[in-house]
CSV table of C-alpha atoms in Angstrom, one decimal:
chain,number,residue,atom,x,y,z
A,1,MET,CA,-69.8,16.7,-8.6
A,2,PRO,CA,-71.1,17.8,-5.2
A,3,TYR,CA,-68.1,17.0,-3.2
A,4,LEU,CA,-66.0,19.7,-4.9
A,5,LYS,CA,-66.0,22.9,-3.0
A,6,ALA,CA,-65.1,26.2,-4.7
A,7,ARG,CA,-61.8,27.7,-3.6
A,8,GLU,CA,-60.8,31.3,-3.5
A,9,ALA,CA,-58.2,32.1,-6.2
A,10,ALA,CA,-56.4,35.5,-6.3
A,11,ASP,CA,-55.9,35.1,-10.1
A,12,GLY,CA,-59.5,34.3,-10.8
A,13,MET,CA,-58.9,30.8,-12.1
A,14,GLU,CA,-61.6,28.3,-11.5
A,15,SER,CA,-60.5,26.5,-8.4
A,16,TYR,CA,-61.9,23.7,-6.3
A,17,ASN,CA,-61.0,21.8,-3.1
A,18,CYS,CA,-61.2,18.1,-3.7
A,19,PRO,CA,-61.2,15.3,-1.1
A,20,PRO,CA,-58.1,13.1,-1.7
A,21,ASP,CA,-60.1,9.9,-2.1
A,22,LYS,CA,-62.2,11.4,-4.9
A,23,LEU,CA,-59.2,12.9,-6.7
A,24,LEU,CA,-58.8,10.1,-9.2
A,25,GLU,CA,-62.5,9.9,-10.0
A,26,THR,CA,-62.6,13.7,-10.5
A,27,ALA,CA,-59.6,13.8,-12.8
A,28,GLU,CA,-61.2,11.1,-14.9
A,29,VAL,CA,-64.4,13.0,-15.3
A,30,LEU,CA,-62.4,16.2,-16.1
A,31,LYS,CA,-60.5,14.4,-18.8
A,32,ASP,CA,-63.3,12.5,-20.4
A,33,ASP,CA,-66.3,14.8,-20.0
A,34,TYR,CA,-64.8,18.3,-19.6
A,35,GLU,CA,-62.0,18.1,-22.2
A,36,PHE,CA,-59.1,18.8,-19.9
A,37,GLN,CA,-56.6,16.9,-21.9
A,38,THR,CA,-53.4,18.0,-20.1
A,39,LEU,CA,-52.1,18.1,-16.6
A,40,ASP,CA,-49.8,21.1,-16.6
A,41,ASP,CA,-48.3,20.9,-13.1
A,42,ILE,CA,-48.5,19.5,-9.7
A,43,ALA,CA,-47.5,21.8,-6.9
A,44,ALA,CA,-47.0,20.2,-3.5
A,45,ILE,CA,-47.7,22.3,-0.4
A,46,ASP,CA,-46.7,22.1,3.2
A,47,MET,CA,-48.7,24.4,5.5
A,48,GLY,CA,-46.4,23.9,8.4
A,49,PRO,CA,-45.7,21.2,11.1
A,50,ASP,CA,-48.2,22.7,13.7
A,51,ARG,CA,-51.3,22.2,11.5
A,52,PRO,CA,-54.1,19.9,12.8
A,53,SER,CA,-54.4,16.5,11.2
A,54,GLY,CA,-55.2,16.6,7.6
A,55,GLY,CA,-54.2,20.2,7.2
A,56,ARG,CA,-50.5,20.0,6.5
A,57,PHE,CA,-49.6,18.4,3.2
A,58,GLY,CA,-51.4,18.7,0.0
A,59,ALA,CA,-51.1,19.1,-3.8
A,60,VAL,CA,-52.4,21.6,-6.2
A,61,TYR,CA,-53.2,20.3,-9.7
A,62,HIS,CA,-53.4,22.5,-12.8
A,63,PHE,CA,-55.4,21.1,-15.7
A,64,TYR,CA,-55.6,22.7,-19.1
A,65,SER,CA,-58.0,22.2,-21.9
A,66,HIS,CA,-56.6,22.9,-25.4
A,67,THR,CA,-60.1,22.9,-27.0
A,68,ARG,CA,-61.8,25.2,-24.4
A,69,LYS,CA,-58.6,27.3,-23.7
A,70,LEU,CA,-59.3,27.0,-20.1
A,71,TYR,CA,-57.4,26.2,-16.9
A,72,LEU,CA,-58.7,24.5,-13.9
A,73,ARG,CA,-57.2,24.1,-10.4
A,74,LEU,CA,-57.8,21.3,-8.0
A,75,CYS,CA,-56.4,21.3,-4.5
A,76,ALA,CA,-56.3,18.0,-2.5
A,77,MET,CA,-55.1,18.0,1.1
A,78,CYS,CA,-53.7,14.7,2.4
A,79,ALA,CA,-55.7,13.1,5.3
A,80,ASP,CA,-52.6,12.2,7.4
A,81,ASN,CA,-49.9,14.6,8.5
A,82,GLU,CA,-47.4,11.8,9.3
A,83,GLU,CA,-47.7,9.7,6.2
A,84,PRO,CA,-49.2,11.9,3.5
A,85,LYS,CA,-50.7,10.0,0.6
A,86,LEU,CA,-52.6,10.8,-2.6
A,87,PRO,CA,-53.8,8.7,-5.5
A,88,SER,CA,-51.5,8.8,-8.5
A,89,LEU,CA,-52.8,10.3,-11.8
A,90,THR,CA,-50.2,8.5,-13.9
A,91,GLY,CA,-52.9,6.2,-15.4
A,92,LEU,CA,-54.7,9.3,-16.8
A,93,TYR,CA,-51.9,11.8,-17.5
A,94,LEU,CA,-48.4,10.8,-18.4
A,95,SER,CA,-47.1,14.2,-17.3
A,96,ALA,CA,-48.0,13.2,-13.7
A,97,ASP,CA,-45.2,10.8,-13.7
A,98,TRP,CA,-42.2,13.1,-13.1
A,99,ALA,CA,-44.3,15.7,-11.3
A,100,GLU,CA,-45.4,13.1,-8.7
A,101,ARG,CA,-41.8,11.9,-8.3
A,102,GLU,CA,-40.7,15.4,-7.6
A,103,ALA,CA,-43.4,16.0,-5.1
A,104,TYR,CA,-42.5,12.7,-3.4
A,105,ASP,CA,-38.8,13.5,-3.4
A,106,LEU,CA,-38.9,17.0,-2.0
A,107,MET,CA,-42.1,16.9,0.1
A,108,GLY,CA,-42.6,13.2,0.9
A,109,ILE,CA,-46.1,12.8,-0.4
A,110,VAL,CA,-46.6,9.2,-1.4
A,111,PHE,CA,-48.6,8.8,-4.6
A,112,GLU,CA,-50.3,5.4,-4.5
A,113,GLY,CA,-50.4,3.6,-7.8
A,114,HIS,CA,-47.4,5.3,-9.3
A,115,PRO,CA,-45.4,2.8,-11.4
A,116,HIS,CA,-42.0,4.0,-10.3
A,117,LEU,CA,-42.0,6.3,-7.3
A,118,ALA,CA,-38.3,7.0,-7.0
A,119,ARG,CA,-36.5,10.1,-6.1
A,120,ILE,CA,-35.9,12.4,-9.1
A,121,LEU,CA,-33.6,15.2,-7.8
A,122,MET,CA,-32.0,14.0,-4.7
A,123,TRP,CA,-30.1,10.7,-4.8
A,124,ASP,CA,-31.6,7.3,-3.8
A,125,GLY,CA,-31.1,6.7,-0.1
A,126,TYR,CA,-31.3,10.4,0.9
A,127,PRO,CA,-33.2,10.3,4.2
A,128,TYR,CA,-35.1,13.6,4.2
A,129,HIS,CA,-37.6,15.5,2.2
A,130,PRO,CA,-35.9,18.9,1.9
A,131,LEU,CA,-38.7,21.2,0.9
A,132,ARG,CA,-40.7,20.5,4.1
A,133,LYS,CA,-41.1,23.4,6.4
A,134,ASP,CA,-39.3,21.7,9.3
A,135,PHE,CA,-36.2,21.0,7.1
A,136,PRO,CA,-33.5,23.7,7.6
A,137,LEU,CA,-32.3,25.5,4.5
A,138,ALA,CA,-28.7,24.7,5.3
A,139,GLY,CA,-29.5,21.0,5.2
A,140,LEU,CA,-28.8,18.1,7.6
A,141,PRO,CA,-26.0,15.6,7.7
A,142,ALA,CA,-26.7,12.7,5.5
A,143,PRO,CA,-24.9,9.7,4.0
A,144,LEU,CA,-23.4,10.3,0.5
A,145,PRO,CA,-24.8,8.6,-2.6
A,146,ASP,CA,-23.8,5.0,-3.2
A,147,SER,CA,-22.0,6.2,-6.3
A,148,PHE,CA,-19.6,8.1,-4.1
A,149,ASP,CA,-17.9,5.1,-2.4
A,150,GLY,CA,-14.5,4.0,-3.4
A,151,ASN,CA,-10.9,4.1,-2.3
A,152,TYR,CA,-10.6,7.9,-2.0
A,153,GLU,CA,-11.3,10.3,0.8
A,154,ALA,CA,-15.0,10.9,0.8
A,155,THR,CA,-16.4,14.2,1.7
A,156,GLU,CA,-19.6,14.5,3.8
A,157,VAL,CA,-23.0,15.9,3.3
A,158,LYS,CA,-23.1,18.5,6.0
A,159,PRO,CA,-25.1,21.7,6.6
A,160,ALA,CA,-24.0,24.6,4.4
A,161,PRO,CA,-22.5,27.6,6.1
A,162,MET,CA,-25.2,30.3,6.2
A,163,GLU,CA,-22.9,33.2,7.1
A,164,GLY,CA,-25.7,35.4,8.4
A,165,GLY,CA,-28.1,34.4,5.6
A,166,PRO,CA,-30.5,33.6,4.1
A,167,PHE,CA,-30.2,36.9,2.3
A,168,LYS,CA,-33.4,38.6,1.3
A,169,ALA,CA,-34.1,41.2,-1.3
A,170,PRO,CA,-36.7,43.6,0.2
A,171,GLN,CA,-38.4,46.3,-1.8
A,172,GLY,CA,-37.5,49.9,-1.2
A,173,ASP,CA,-34.4,52.0,-0.6
A,174,SER,CA,-32.6,49.7,1.9
A,175,PHE,CA,-32.0,47.1,-0.8
A,176,ALA,CA,-28.3,46.5,-0.3
A,177,GLU,CA,-28.5,46.4,3.5
A,178,GLY,CA,-31.1,43.7,3.6
A,179,ARG,CA,-29.6,41.7,0.9
A,180,GLU,CA,-26.2,41.6,2.4
A,181,PRO,CA,-26.3,41.7,6.2
A,182,ARG,CA,-22.5,41.7,6.3
A,183,SER,CA,-22.4,45.1,4.6
A,184,ARG,CA,-24.1,46.7,7.6
A,185,ALA,CA,-21.0,46.3,9.6
A,186,GLN,CA,-19.0,48.2,7.1
A,187,ILE,CA,-21.3,51.2,6.8
B,1,MET,CA,12.9,26.1,-44.0
B,2,SER,CA,11.3,29.5,-43.8
B,3,ASP,CA,12.9,32.7,-42.6
B,4,THR,CA,11.0,32.9,-39.3
B,5,THR,CA,12.1,29.5,-38.2
B,6,GLU,CA,15.8,30.2,-38.9
B,7,LYS,CA,15.6,33.4,-36.9
B,8,GLY,CA,14.2,31.6,-33.9
B,9,PHE,CA,16.4,28.6,-34.0
B,10,ASP,CA,19.6,28.5,-36.0
B,11,VAL,CA,20.3,24.8,-36.9
B,12,LYS,CA,23.8,25.4,-38.2
B,13,GLY,CA,24.9,27.5,-35.2
B,14,GLU,CA,23.7,25.0,-32.6
B,15,GLN,CA,24.8,22.0,-34.6
B,16,GLY,CA,21.3,20.5,-34.3
B,17,PHE,CA,21.3,20.5,-30.5
B,18,ILE,CA,19.3,22.4,-28.0
B,19,TYR,CA,20.8,22.9,-24.6
B,20,SER,CA,18.2,23.2,-21.8
B,21,ARG,CA,17.0,21.8,-18.6
B,22,LEU,CA,14.8,18.7,-18.8
B,23,ASP,CA,12.2,20.4,-16.5
B,24,ASP,CA,12.0,23.3,-18.9
B,25,ILE,CA,11.4,21.1,-21.9
B,26,ILE,CA,8.8,18.9,-20.2
B,27,ASN,CA,7.0,21.9,-18.8
B,28,TRP,CA,7.1,23.7,-22.1
B,29,VAL,CA,5.5,20.8,-23.8
B,30,ARG,CA,2.9,20.3,-21.2
B,31,ALA,CA,2.0,24.0,-20.8
B,32,ASN,CA,1.5,24.6,-24.4
B,33,SER,CA,-0.7,21.7,-25.2
B,34,ILE,CA,-3.2,21.5,-22.4
B,35,TRP,CA,-6.2,19.5,-23.5
B,36,PRO,CA,-9.2,20.6,-21.3
B,37,GLN,CA,-11.9,18.4,-20.1
B,38,PRO,CA,-15.1,20.6,-20.0
B,39,MET,CA,-16.9,19.5,-16.9
B,40,GLY,CA,-19.8,21.7,-17.7
B,41,LEU,CA,-22.4,21.6,-14.9
B,42,ALA,CA,-24.3,24.9,-15.1
B,43,CYS,CA,-24.3,28.3,-16.6
B,44,CYS,CA,-20.5,28.7,-16.4
B,45,ALA,CA,-20.3,26.1,-19.1
B,46,ILE,CA,-22.0,28.6,-21.5
B,47,GLU,CA,-19.1,31.0,-20.8
B,48,LEU,CA,-16.7,28.1,-21.3
B,49,MET,CA,-18.2,27.5,-24.7
B,50,ALA,CA,-17.7,31.2,-25.5
B,51,VAL,CA,-14.1,30.8,-24.6
B,52,GLY,CA,-13.8,27.9,-27.0
B,53,GLY,CA,-15.5,30.0,-29.7
B,54,SER,CA,-13.9,32.4,-32.2
B,55,ARG,CA,-14.4,35.6,-30.2
B,56,PHE,CA,-12.2,34.6,-27.3
B,57,ASP,CA,-10.5,31.6,-28.8
B,58,ILE,CA,-8.4,29.5,-26.4
B,59,GLY,CA,-6.7,28.2,-29.5
B,60,ARG,CA,-4.4,31.1,-29.1
B,61,PHE,CA,-2.9,29.4,-26.1
B,62,GLY,CA,-2.8,25.9,-27.5
B,63,MET,CA,-5.8,24.6,-25.5
B,64,GLU,CA,-8.5,24.4,-28.1
B,65,VAL,CA,-8.6,20.6,-28.2
B,66,MET,CA,-11.6,20.0,-25.8
B,67,ARG,CA,-11.8,16.4,-25.0
B,68,PHE,CA,-14.9,14.9,-23.6
B,69,SER,CA,-13.1,11.7,-22.7
B,70,PRO,CA,-11.3,12.0,-19.4
B,71,ARG,CA,-8.6,9.6,-20.7
B,72,GLN,CA,-7.5,12.1,-23.3
B,73,SER,CA,-7.5,15.3,-21.2
B,74,ASP,CA,-5.1,17.1,-18.9
B,75,CYS,CA,-7.1,19.8,-17.3
B,76,MET,CA,-10.5,19.5,-15.9
B,77,ILE,CA,-12.5,22.8,-16.0
B,78,VAL,CA,-15.2,22.4,-13.4
B,79,SER,CA,-17.7,24.9,-14.6
B,80,GLY,CA,-20.8,25.1,-12.6
B,81,THR,CA,-22.6,24.0,-9.4
B,82,VAL,CA,-21.4,20.7,-8.1
B,83,THR,CA,-24.3,19.0,-6.3
B,84,TYR,CA,-23.8,16.1,-3.9
B,85,LYS,CA,-25.5,13.9,-6.4
B,86,MET,CA,-23.0,14.9,-9.2
B,87,ALA,CA,-20.0,14.9,-6.9
B,88,GLY,CA,-19.4,11.2,-7.3
B,89,ALA,CA,-19.4,11.5,-11.1
B,90,VAL,CA,-17.0,14.5,-11.0
B,91,LYS,CA,-14.6,12.5,-8.7
B,92,ARG,CA,-14.8,9.5,-10.9
B,93,ILE,CA,-14.0,11.4,-14.1
B,94,TYR,CA,-11.1,13.1,-12.3
B,95,ASP,CA,-9.8,9.7,-11.3
B,96,GLN,CA,-10.0,8.5,-14.8
B,97,MET,CA,-7.8,11.3,-16.2
B,98,ALA,CA,-4.2,10.3,-16.8
B,99,ALA,CA,-1.5,12.2,-14.8
B,100,PRO,CA,-0.3,14.8,-15.0
B,101,LYS,CA,-3.6,16.5,-14.5
B,102,TRP,CA,-4.8,19.9,-13.3
B,103,VAL,CA,-8.1,21.3,-12.2
B,104,ILE,CA,-9.6,24.8,-12.7
B,105,ALA,CA,-12.6,25.6,-10.4
B,106,MET,CA,-14.5,28.0,-12.7
B,107,GLY,CA,-16.8,30.4,-11.0
B,108,ALA,CA,-18.2,30.9,-7.6
B,109,CYS,CA,-20.2,27.6,-7.4
B,110,ALA,CA,-17.3,25.4,-8.2
B,111,SER,CA,-15.0,27.4,-5.9
B,112,SER,CA,-17.1,27.6,-2.8
B,113,GLY,CA,-20.7,26.6,-3.5
B,114,GLY,CA,-21.4,30.1,-4.5
B,115,MET,CA,-24.9,31.4,-3.7
B,116,PHE,CA,-26.1,27.8,-3.3
B,117,ARG,CA,-25.7,27.6,0.5
B,118,SER,CA,-28.2,24.8,0.7
B,119,TYR,CA,-28.8,21.1,1.4
B,120,SER,CA,-28.0,19.9,-2.1
B,121,THR,CA,-24.8,21.6,-3.0
B,122,LEU,CA,-21.2,20.6,-2.4
B,123,GLN,CA,-19.5,23.7,-0.9
B,124,GLY,CA,-16.6,23.9,-3.3
B,125,VAL,CA,-15.2,21.2,-5.6
B,126,ASP,CA,-11.9,21.3,-3.7
B,127,LYS,CA,-13.6,19.2,-1.1
B,128,ILE,CA,-13.3,16.2,-3.4
B,129,ILE,CA,-10.5,17.0,-5.9
B,130,PRO,CA,-7.4,19.1,-5.7
B,131,VAL,CA,-7.9,22.5,-7.4
B,132,ASP,CA,-5.0,24.4,-9.1
B,133,VAL,CA,-6.7,27.7,-10.1
B,134,TYR,CA,-9.8,29.2,-8.7
B,135,VAL,CA,-11.7,31.7,-10.9
B,136,ALA,CA,-14.1,34.3,-9.5
B,137,GLY,CA,-17.3,35.3,-11.2
B,138,CYS,CA,-20.9,34.3,-11.4
B,139,PRO,CA,-20.7,33.3,-14.2
B,140,THR,CA,-17.0,33.8,-14.9
B,141,ARG,CA,-16.2,36.2,-17.8
B,142,PRO,CA,-14.4,34.5,-20.7
B,143,GLU,CA,-11.5,36.8,-20.2
B,144,ALA,CA,-11.2,35.7,-16.6
B,145,LEU,CA,-11.1,32.0,-17.6
B,146,LEU,CA,-8.4,32.8,-20.2
B,147,ASP,CA,-6.4,34.5,-17.5
B,148,ALA,CA,-6.8,31.4,-15.3
B,149,LEU,CA,-5.6,29.2,-18.2
B,150,VAL,CA,-2.6,31.4,-18.7
B,151,ARG,CA,-1.9,31.3,-14.9
B,152,LEU,CA,-2.2,27.6,-15.0
B,153,GLN,CA,0.4,27.6,-17.8
B,154,GLY,CA,2.6,29.7,-15.5
B,155,LYS,CA,2.1,27.2,-12.7
B,156,ILE,CA,3.0,24.3,-15.0
B,157,ARG,CA,6.2,26.1,-16.0
B,158,THR,CA,7.4,26.2,-12.4
B,159,GLU,CA,6.8,22.5,-11.7
B,160,HIS,CA,9.6,20.1,-11.0
B,161,SER,CA,8.4,17.7,-13.6
B,162,THR,CA,11.5,15.5,-13.9
B,163,LYS,CA,11.7,14.9,-10.2
B,164,GLU,CA,8.1,14.0,-10.1
B,165,LEU,CA,8.4,11.6,-13.0
B,166,PHE,CA,10.7,9.5,-10.9
B,167,SER,CA,9.4,10.1,-7.4
B,168,ARG,CA,5.8,9.6,-8.4
B,169,SER,CA,5.0,11.5,-5.3
B,170,ARG,CA,2.3,13.8,-6.6
B,171,TYR,CA,0.3,11.6,-8.9
B,172,CYS,CA,-0.1,8.5,-6.9
C-alpha cells in the first residue's frame, strides 16, 4: 500500500501514517490479508487549537494479530480542524463501536458510518467535548442531564474549584511542594 | 424468661409498664435498626463491603440489613464519586426513600468532590441531598465508617421525633 508512510515510534512498534479516506480500505486489507484479527484500541489525539488545517485531530489505531503475535499502529489525521471526521471501522471490528463512541464523546471526532454514535461517558445533550486542548480542566457551565429535572432544587454544572491546582507530581526531592502548592505557604 | 432479661427489665417490679419519653422510645427504635442503602459508586464501596463483612461487622450496631431497594432503607451511604451524570439517579433514589431518612457522605469524593476537581464531577453530594454525617478518607477506613454510623445513631437519639411526626416540618 503505497499511500502508507512509515511513522516514528519510540517503542519500536510497526507504525504508519494513513490518509483518512484510505483508512477503511487499509483496515480491510489488514484484517483479510495480514491476519490482524483484533482492533485493540483507538486513541484520539488533539495536537492543539493553533495547528494548521488537517493537523489538529486524529486517531491512533492499534491492531493485533493473534496468529502472528504482532501489533501494528495506524495514525490517521482528520482533514478538517473544525469538523473532524473519520470513517468508522465498526463494520470490520466490533470493538471499534465503543472506542469510537468514546472518541466522539470526549474529542468530538465524528465517525461516519457508525450505527449509533451517541455519547458514552458524558450525558446526552452535553454541549462540549471535554478532552479537547481548549477545554479547561475545571469545566464549563452546562445544562444538567434530562434525567435531573423534577420538582426539587436542581444543582448546576459549573467549573470545579481549582484551589491553586492542578497539582503535579514532579520527580526529585521537591515532591511534596510541587504536589501541594498550598503547603509552600506553611513552610 | 432468662436471667439476663430479668436483670435488665424486671417485669414484676414495673408491673409490665415502662415509663419513658416518647422521643426516647422512637429514637431508640430508629437508632438501633438502621437499614442502610449502599449507594456504592466507586472504590469507597469496596470499604463499605468490608464494613458489612465479618471482620468489621456492622451487625454489631444493628445495621447489617443492607437494602438495595430505597423503599426499604433508612440511611443512604453515598460511597464514591458522584458524577453529574449519576447525580440525577442519586437524587431520585433519595427521593424514593421513606422518611425518616439519613445520609452519610462516605469519603472525600462524596463529601466535596475529592481529588476530582474536574468537569464531570459533582463537588459534593450535599449539593443535591442533605447530608447528616461526612466521613473523611480516600477511601474511608472501615473503622471510620463505623464511627460515622455510631455518630449517626447519636444524632438520631437527640432528634425531636415526636414533634416531627406531627409537624411534618422536616420530611416534607
